[in-house]
PDB file of C-alpha atoms in Angstrom:
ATOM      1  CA  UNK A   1       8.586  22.461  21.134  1.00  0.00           C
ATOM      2  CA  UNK A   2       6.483  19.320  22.446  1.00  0.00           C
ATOM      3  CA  UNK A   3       5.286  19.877  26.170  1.00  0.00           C
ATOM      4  CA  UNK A   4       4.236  16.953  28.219  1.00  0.00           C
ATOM      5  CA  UNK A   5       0.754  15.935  27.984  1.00  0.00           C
ATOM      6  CA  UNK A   6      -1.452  17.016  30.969  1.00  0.00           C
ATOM      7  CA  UNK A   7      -4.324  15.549  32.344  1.00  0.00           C
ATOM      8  CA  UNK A   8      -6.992  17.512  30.967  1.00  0.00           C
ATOM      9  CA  UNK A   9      -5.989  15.708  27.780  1.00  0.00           C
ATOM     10  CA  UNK A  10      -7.514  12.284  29.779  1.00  0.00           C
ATOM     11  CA  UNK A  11     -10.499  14.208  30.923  1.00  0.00           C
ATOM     12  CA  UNK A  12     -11.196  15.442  27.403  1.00  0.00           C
ATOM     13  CA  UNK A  13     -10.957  11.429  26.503  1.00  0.00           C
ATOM     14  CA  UNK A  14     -13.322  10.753  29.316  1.00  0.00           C
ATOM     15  CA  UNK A  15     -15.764  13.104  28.159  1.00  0.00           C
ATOM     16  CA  UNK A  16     -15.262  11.526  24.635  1.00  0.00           C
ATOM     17  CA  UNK A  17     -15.977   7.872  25.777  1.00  0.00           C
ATOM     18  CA  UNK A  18     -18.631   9.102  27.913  1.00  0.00           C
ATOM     19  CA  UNK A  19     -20.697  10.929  25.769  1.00  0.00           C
ATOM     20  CA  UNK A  20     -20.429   7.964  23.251  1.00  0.00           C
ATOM     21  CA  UNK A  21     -21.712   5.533  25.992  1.00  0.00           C
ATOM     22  CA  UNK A  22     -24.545   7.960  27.180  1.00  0.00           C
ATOM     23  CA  UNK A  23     -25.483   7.891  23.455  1.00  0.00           C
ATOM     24  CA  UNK A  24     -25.101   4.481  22.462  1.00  0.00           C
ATOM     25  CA  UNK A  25     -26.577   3.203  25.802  1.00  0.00           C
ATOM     26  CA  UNK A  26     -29.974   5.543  25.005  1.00  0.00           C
ATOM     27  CA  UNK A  27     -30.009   4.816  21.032  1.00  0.00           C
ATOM     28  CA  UNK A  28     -29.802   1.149  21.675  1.00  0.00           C
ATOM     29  CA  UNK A  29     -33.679   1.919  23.757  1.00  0.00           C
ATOM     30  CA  UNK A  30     -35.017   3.986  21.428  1.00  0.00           C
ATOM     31  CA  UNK A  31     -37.998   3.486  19.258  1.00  0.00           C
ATOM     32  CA  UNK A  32     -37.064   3.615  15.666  1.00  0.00           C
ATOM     33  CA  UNK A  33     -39.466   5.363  13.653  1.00  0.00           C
ATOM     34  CA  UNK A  34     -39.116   6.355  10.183  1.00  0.00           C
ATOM     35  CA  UNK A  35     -41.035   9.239   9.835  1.00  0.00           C
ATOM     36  CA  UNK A  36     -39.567  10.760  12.745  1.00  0.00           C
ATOM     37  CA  UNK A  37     -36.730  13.628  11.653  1.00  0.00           C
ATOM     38  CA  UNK A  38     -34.892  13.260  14.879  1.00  0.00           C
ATOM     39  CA  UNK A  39     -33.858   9.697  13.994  1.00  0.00           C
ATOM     40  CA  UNK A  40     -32.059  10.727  11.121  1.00  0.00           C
ATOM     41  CA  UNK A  41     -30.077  13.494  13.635  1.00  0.00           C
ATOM     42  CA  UNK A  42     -29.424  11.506  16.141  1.00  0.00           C
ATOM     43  CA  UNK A  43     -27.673   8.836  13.541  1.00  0.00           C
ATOM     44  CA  UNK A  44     -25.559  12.100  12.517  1.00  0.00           C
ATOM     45  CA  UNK A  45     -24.692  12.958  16.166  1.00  0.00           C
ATOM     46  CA  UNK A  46     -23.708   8.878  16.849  1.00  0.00           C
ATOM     47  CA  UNK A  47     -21.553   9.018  13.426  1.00  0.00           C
ATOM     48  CA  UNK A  48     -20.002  12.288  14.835  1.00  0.00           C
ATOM     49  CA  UNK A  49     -19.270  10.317  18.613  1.00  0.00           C
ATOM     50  CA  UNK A  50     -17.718   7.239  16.565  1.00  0.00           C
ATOM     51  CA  UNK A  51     -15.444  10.118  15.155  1.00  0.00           C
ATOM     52  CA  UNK A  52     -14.658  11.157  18.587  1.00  0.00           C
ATOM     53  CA  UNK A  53     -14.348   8.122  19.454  1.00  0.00           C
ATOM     54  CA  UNK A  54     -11.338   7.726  16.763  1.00  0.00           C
ATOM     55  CA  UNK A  55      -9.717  11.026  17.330  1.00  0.00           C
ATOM     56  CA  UNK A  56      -9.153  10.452  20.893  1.00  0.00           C
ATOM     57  CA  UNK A  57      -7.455   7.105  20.349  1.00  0.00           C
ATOM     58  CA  UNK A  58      -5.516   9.257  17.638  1.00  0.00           C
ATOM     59  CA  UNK A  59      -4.323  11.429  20.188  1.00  0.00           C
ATOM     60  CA  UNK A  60      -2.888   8.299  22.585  1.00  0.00           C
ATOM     61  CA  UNK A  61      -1.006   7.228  19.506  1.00  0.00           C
ATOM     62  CA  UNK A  62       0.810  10.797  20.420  1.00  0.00           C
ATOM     63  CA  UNK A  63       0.897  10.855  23.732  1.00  0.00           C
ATOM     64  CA  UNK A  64      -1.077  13.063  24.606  1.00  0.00           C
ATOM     65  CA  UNK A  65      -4.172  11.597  26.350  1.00  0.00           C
ATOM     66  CA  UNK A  66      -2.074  11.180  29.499  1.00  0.00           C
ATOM     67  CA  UNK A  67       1.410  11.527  31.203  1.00  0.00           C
ATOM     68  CA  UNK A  68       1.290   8.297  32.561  1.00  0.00           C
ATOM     69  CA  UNK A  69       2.159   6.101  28.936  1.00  0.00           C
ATOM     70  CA  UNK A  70       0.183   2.661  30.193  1.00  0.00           C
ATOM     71  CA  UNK A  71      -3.268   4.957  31.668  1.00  0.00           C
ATOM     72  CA  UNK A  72      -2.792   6.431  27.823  1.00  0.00           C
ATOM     73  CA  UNK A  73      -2.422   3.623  25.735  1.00  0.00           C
ATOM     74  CA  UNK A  74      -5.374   2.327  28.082  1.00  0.00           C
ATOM     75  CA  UNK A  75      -6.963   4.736  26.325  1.00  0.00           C
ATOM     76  CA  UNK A  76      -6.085   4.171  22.967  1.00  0.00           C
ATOM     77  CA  UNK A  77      -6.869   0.307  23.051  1.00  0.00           C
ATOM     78  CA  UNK A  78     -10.493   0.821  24.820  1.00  0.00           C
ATOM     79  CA  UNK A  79     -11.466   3.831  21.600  1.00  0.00           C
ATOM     80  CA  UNK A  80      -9.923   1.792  18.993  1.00  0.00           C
ATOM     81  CA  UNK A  81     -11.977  -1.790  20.366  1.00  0.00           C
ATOM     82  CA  UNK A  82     -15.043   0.366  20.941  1.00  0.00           C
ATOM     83  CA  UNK A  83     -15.109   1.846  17.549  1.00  0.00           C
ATOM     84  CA  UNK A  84     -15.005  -1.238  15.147  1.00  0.00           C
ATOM     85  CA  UNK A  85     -12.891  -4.201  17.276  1.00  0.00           C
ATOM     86  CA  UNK A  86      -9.422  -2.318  15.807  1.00  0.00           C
ATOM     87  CA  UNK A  87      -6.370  -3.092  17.148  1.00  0.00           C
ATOM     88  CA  UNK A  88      -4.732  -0.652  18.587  1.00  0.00           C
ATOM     89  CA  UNK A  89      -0.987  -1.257  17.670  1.00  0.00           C
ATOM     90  CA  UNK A  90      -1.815  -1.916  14.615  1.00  0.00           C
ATOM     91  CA  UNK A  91      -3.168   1.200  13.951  1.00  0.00           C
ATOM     92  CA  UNK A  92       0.165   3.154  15.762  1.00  0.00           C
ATOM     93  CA  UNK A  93       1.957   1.998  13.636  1.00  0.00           C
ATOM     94  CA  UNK A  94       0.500   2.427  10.575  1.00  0.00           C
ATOM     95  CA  UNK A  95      -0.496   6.246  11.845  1.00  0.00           C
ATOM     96  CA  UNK A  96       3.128   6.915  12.815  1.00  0.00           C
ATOM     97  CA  UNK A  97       4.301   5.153   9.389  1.00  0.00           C
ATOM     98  CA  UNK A  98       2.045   7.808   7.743  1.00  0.00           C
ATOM     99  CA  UNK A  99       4.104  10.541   9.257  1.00  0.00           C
ATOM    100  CA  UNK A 100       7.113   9.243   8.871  1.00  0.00           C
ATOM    101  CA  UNK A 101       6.716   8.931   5.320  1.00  0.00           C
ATOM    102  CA  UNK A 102       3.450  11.111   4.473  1.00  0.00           C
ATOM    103  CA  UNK A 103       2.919  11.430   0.707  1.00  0.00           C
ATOM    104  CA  UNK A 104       5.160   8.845  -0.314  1.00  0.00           C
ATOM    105  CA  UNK A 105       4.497   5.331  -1.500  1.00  0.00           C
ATOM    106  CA  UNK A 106       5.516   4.725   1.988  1.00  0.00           C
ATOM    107  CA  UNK A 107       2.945   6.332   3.411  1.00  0.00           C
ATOM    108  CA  UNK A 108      -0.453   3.848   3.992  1.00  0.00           C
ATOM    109  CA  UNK A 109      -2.887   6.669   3.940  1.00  0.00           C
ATOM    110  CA  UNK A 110      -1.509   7.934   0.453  1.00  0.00           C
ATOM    111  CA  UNK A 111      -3.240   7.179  -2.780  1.00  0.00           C
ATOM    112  CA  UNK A 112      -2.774   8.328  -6.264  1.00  0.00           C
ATOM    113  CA  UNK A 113      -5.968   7.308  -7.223  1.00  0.00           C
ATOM    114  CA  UNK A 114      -9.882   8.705  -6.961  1.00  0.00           C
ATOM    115  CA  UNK A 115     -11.653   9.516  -4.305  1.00  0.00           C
ATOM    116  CA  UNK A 116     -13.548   6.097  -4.283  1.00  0.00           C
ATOM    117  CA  UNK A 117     -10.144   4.099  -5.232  1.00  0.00           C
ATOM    118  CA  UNK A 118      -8.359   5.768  -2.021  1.00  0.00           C
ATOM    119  CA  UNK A 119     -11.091   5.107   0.274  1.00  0.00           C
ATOM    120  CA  UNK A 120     -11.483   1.548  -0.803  1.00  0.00           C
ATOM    121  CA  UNK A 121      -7.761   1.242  -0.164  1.00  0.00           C
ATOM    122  CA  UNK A 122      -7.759   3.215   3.168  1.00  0.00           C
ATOM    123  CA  UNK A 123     -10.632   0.740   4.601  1.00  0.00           C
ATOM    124  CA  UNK A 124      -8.473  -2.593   3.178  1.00  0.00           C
ATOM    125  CA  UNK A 125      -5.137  -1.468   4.715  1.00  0.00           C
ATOM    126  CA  UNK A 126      -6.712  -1.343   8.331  1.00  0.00           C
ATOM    127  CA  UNK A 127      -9.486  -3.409   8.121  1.00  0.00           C
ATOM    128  CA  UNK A 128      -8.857  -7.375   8.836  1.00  0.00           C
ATOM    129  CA  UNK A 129     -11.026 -10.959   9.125  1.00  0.00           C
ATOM    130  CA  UNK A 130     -10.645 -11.427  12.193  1.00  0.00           C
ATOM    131  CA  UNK A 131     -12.460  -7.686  12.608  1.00  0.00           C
ATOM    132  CA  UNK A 132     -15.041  -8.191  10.246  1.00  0.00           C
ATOM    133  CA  UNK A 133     -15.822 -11.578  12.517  1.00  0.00           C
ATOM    134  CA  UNK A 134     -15.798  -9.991  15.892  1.00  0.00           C
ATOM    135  CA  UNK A 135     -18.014  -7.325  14.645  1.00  0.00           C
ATOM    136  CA  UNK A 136     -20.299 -10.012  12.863  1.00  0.00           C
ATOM    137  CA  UNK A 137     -20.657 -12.244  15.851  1.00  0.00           C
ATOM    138  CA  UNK A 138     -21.235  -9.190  18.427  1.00  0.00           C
ATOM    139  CA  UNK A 139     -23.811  -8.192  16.281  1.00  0.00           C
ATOM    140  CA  UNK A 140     -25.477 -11.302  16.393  1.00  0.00           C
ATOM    141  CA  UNK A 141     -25.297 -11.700  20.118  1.00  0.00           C
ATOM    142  CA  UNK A 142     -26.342  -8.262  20.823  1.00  0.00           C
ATOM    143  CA  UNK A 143     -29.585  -8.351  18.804  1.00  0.00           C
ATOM    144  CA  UNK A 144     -30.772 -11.274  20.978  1.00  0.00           C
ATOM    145  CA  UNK A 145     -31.543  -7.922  23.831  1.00  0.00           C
ATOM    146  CA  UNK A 146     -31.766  -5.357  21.601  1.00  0.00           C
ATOM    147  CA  UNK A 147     -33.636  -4.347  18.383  1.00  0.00           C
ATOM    148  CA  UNK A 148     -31.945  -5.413  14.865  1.00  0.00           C
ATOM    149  CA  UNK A 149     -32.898  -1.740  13.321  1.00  0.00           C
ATOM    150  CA  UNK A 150     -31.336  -0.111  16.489  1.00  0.00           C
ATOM    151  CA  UNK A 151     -27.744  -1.769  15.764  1.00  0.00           C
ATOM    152  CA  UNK A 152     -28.105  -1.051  11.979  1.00  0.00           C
ATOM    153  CA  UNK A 153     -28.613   2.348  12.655  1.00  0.00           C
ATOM    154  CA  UNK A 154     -26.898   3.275  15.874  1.00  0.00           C
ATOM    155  CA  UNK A 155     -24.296   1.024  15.758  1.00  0.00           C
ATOM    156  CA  UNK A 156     -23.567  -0.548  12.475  1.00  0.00           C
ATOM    157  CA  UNK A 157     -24.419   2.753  10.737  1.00  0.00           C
ATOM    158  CA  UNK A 158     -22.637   5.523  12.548  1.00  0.00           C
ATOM    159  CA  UNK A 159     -19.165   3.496  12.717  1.00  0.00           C
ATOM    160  CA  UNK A 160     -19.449   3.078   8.834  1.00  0.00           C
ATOM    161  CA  UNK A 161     -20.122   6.746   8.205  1.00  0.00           C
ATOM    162  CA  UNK A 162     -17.761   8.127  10.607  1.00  0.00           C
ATOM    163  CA  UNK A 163     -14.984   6.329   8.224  1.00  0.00           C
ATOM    164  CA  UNK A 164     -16.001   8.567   5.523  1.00  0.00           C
ATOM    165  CA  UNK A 165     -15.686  11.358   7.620  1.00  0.00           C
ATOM    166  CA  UNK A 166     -12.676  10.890   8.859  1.00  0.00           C
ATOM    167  CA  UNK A 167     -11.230   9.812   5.856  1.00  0.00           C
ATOM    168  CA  UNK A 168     -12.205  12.870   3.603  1.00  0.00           C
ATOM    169  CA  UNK A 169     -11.990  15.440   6.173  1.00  0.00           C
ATOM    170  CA  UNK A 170      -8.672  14.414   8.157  1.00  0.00           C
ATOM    171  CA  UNK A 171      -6.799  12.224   4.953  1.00  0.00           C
ATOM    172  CA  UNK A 172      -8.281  13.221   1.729  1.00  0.00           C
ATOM    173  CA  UNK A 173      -8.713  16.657   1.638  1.00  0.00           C
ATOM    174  CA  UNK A 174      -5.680  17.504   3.487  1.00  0.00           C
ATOM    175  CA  UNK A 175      -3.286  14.828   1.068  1.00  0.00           C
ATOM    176  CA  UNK A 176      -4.571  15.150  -2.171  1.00  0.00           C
ATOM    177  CA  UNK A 177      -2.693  16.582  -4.896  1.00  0.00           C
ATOM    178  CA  UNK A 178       0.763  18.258  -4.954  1.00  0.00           C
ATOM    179  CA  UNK A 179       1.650  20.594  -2.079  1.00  0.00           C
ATOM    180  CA  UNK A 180       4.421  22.966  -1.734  1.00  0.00           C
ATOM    181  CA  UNK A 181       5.333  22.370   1.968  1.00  0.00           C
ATOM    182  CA  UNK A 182       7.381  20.327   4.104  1.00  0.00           C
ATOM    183  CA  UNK A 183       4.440  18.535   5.582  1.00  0.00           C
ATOM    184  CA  UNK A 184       2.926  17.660   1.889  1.00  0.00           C
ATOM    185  CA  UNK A 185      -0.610  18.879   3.664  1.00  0.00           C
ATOM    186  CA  UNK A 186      -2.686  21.467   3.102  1.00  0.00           C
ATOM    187  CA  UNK A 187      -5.140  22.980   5.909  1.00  0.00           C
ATOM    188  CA  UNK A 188      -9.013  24.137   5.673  1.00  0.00           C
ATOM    189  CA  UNK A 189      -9.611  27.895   6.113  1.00  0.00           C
ATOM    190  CA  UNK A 190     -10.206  28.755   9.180  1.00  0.00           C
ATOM    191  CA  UNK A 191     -13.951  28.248  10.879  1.00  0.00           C
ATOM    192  CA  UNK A 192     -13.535  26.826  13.937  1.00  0.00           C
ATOM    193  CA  UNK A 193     -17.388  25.539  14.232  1.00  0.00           C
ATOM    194  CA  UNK A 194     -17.134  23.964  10.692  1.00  0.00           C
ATOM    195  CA  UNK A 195     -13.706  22.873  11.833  1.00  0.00           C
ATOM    196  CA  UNK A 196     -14.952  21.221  15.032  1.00  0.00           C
ATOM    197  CA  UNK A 197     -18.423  19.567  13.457  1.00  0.00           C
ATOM    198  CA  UNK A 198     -16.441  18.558  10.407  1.00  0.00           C
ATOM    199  CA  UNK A 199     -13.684  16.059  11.997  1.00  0.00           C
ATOM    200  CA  UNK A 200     -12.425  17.582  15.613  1.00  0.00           C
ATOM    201  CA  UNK A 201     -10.400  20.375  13.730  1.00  0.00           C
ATOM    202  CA  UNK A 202      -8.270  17.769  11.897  1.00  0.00           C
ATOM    203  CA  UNK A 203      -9.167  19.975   8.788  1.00  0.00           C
ATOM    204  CA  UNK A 204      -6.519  21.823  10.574  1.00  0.00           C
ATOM    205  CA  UNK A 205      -4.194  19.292   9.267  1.00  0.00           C
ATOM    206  CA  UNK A 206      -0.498  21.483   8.227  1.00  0.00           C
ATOM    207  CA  UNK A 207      -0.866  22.070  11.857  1.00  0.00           C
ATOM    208  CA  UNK A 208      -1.205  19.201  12.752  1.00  0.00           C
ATOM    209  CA  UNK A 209       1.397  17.611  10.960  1.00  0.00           C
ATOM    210  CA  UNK A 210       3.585  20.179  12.279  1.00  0.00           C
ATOM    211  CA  UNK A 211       2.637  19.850  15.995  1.00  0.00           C
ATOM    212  CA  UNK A 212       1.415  16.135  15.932  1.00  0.00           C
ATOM    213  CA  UNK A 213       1.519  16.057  20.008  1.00  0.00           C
ATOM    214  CA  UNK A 214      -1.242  18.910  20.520  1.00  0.00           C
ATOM    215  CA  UNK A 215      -4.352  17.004  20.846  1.00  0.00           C
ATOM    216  CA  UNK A 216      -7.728  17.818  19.018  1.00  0.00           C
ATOM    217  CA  UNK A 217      -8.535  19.973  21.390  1.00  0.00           C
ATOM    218  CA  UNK A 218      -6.051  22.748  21.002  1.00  0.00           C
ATOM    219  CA  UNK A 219      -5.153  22.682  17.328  1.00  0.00           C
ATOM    220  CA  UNK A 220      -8.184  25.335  16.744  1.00  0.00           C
ATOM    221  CA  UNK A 221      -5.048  27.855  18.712  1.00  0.00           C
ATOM    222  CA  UNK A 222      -2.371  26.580  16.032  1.00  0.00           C
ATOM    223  CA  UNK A 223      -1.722  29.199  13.073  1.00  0.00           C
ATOM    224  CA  UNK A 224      -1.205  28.430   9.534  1.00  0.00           C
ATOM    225  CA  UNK A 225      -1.067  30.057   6.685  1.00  0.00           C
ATOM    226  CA  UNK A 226      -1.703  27.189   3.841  1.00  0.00           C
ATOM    227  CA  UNK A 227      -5.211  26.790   3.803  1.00  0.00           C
ATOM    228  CA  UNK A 228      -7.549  25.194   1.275  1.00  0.00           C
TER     229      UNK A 228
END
């Protein structure tokens, strides 16, 4: 049974966003140097914030950031804009569309095709022009202050590779082939580090589909006995 969303839910957000800004804040004053192995970790632990980043707005589009349904779309809009200029309702409705119909040709996050095919086709059905300019000109105001190589790799970079992640950790993985369940998803086993580190336990993604109102932060509790 859904229970209302408390407000640990927005803290949890805040300490999303907050984290990310910290990060991005720092990055964008750091002095990029190739030969240095931390730069190549820190562009892992940006990619993983741009995922958090996504999640959280994930979680408005269920409610369960906050109670109070404007403070939580708030929420939703401010992750989606910060992640790569998306727009917000867009994405609701294409994520609820998803569950509504999930496997189906219906279903925008389904694809029959290869890995590559279906992630070329996930990034074209949310991805628009007016994005792609909003990004382009940002990025061309922004490197007036700061370094060019900082937004390629703390910025630009990140964003990009967090797509992958999220896409083959919370929609491939989970959706391809045939699966013998009502929620046509399959879970990974259960490692609740990997699980966390991999996409915010979305690899947890049965559960999900059968509790879509717990946020990311409690699915790692949910049971489930289809597993990869």
């Amino acid at each position: 049974m859904q229970k209302s969303p408390s407000n640990i839910g927005l803290l949890m957000a805040l300490i999303v966003l907050g984290c990310w800004t910290a990060s991005i804040i720092l990055l964008m004053q750091w002095q990029v140097n190739f030969a240095n192995p931390l730069l190549y970790l820190l562009i892992l632990v940006q990619m993983h914030l741009y995922t958090g980043l996504f999640i959280t707005a994930h979680d408005a589009m269920h409610g369960s950031v906050s109670p109070n349904k404007t403070l939580n779309n708030l929420v939703g809009y401010i992750c989606t804009l910060l992640y790569a200029s998306f727009w917000y309702p867009k994405l609701y409705t294409k994520h609820h569309q998803h569950h509504k119909h999930v496997h189906t040709a219906d279903d925008p996050d389904y694809h029959t095709g290869n890995f590559v095919q279906w992630y070329v086709r996930f990034i074209r059905n949310y991805l628009s022009v007016w994005q792609i300019v909003v990004m382009a000109v940002l990025f061309n105001v922004l490197k007036l202050w700061i370094p060019q190589a900082n937004l390629l790799l703390f910025w630009v970079a990140p964003s990009l590779l967090s797509t992958l992640q999220l896409f083959y950790f919370g929609t491939y993985l989970p959706h391809k082939g045939e699966h013998d369940n009502k929620h046509q998803s399959r879970s990974q086993a259960k490692n609740h580090v990997l699980a966390f580190f991999s996409c915010y336990f979305f690899g947890y993604h049965y559960e999900h589909h059968d509790a879509p109102w717990l946020p990311w932060w409690k699915l790692w509790r949910a049971t489930s006995s289809t597993t990869t």
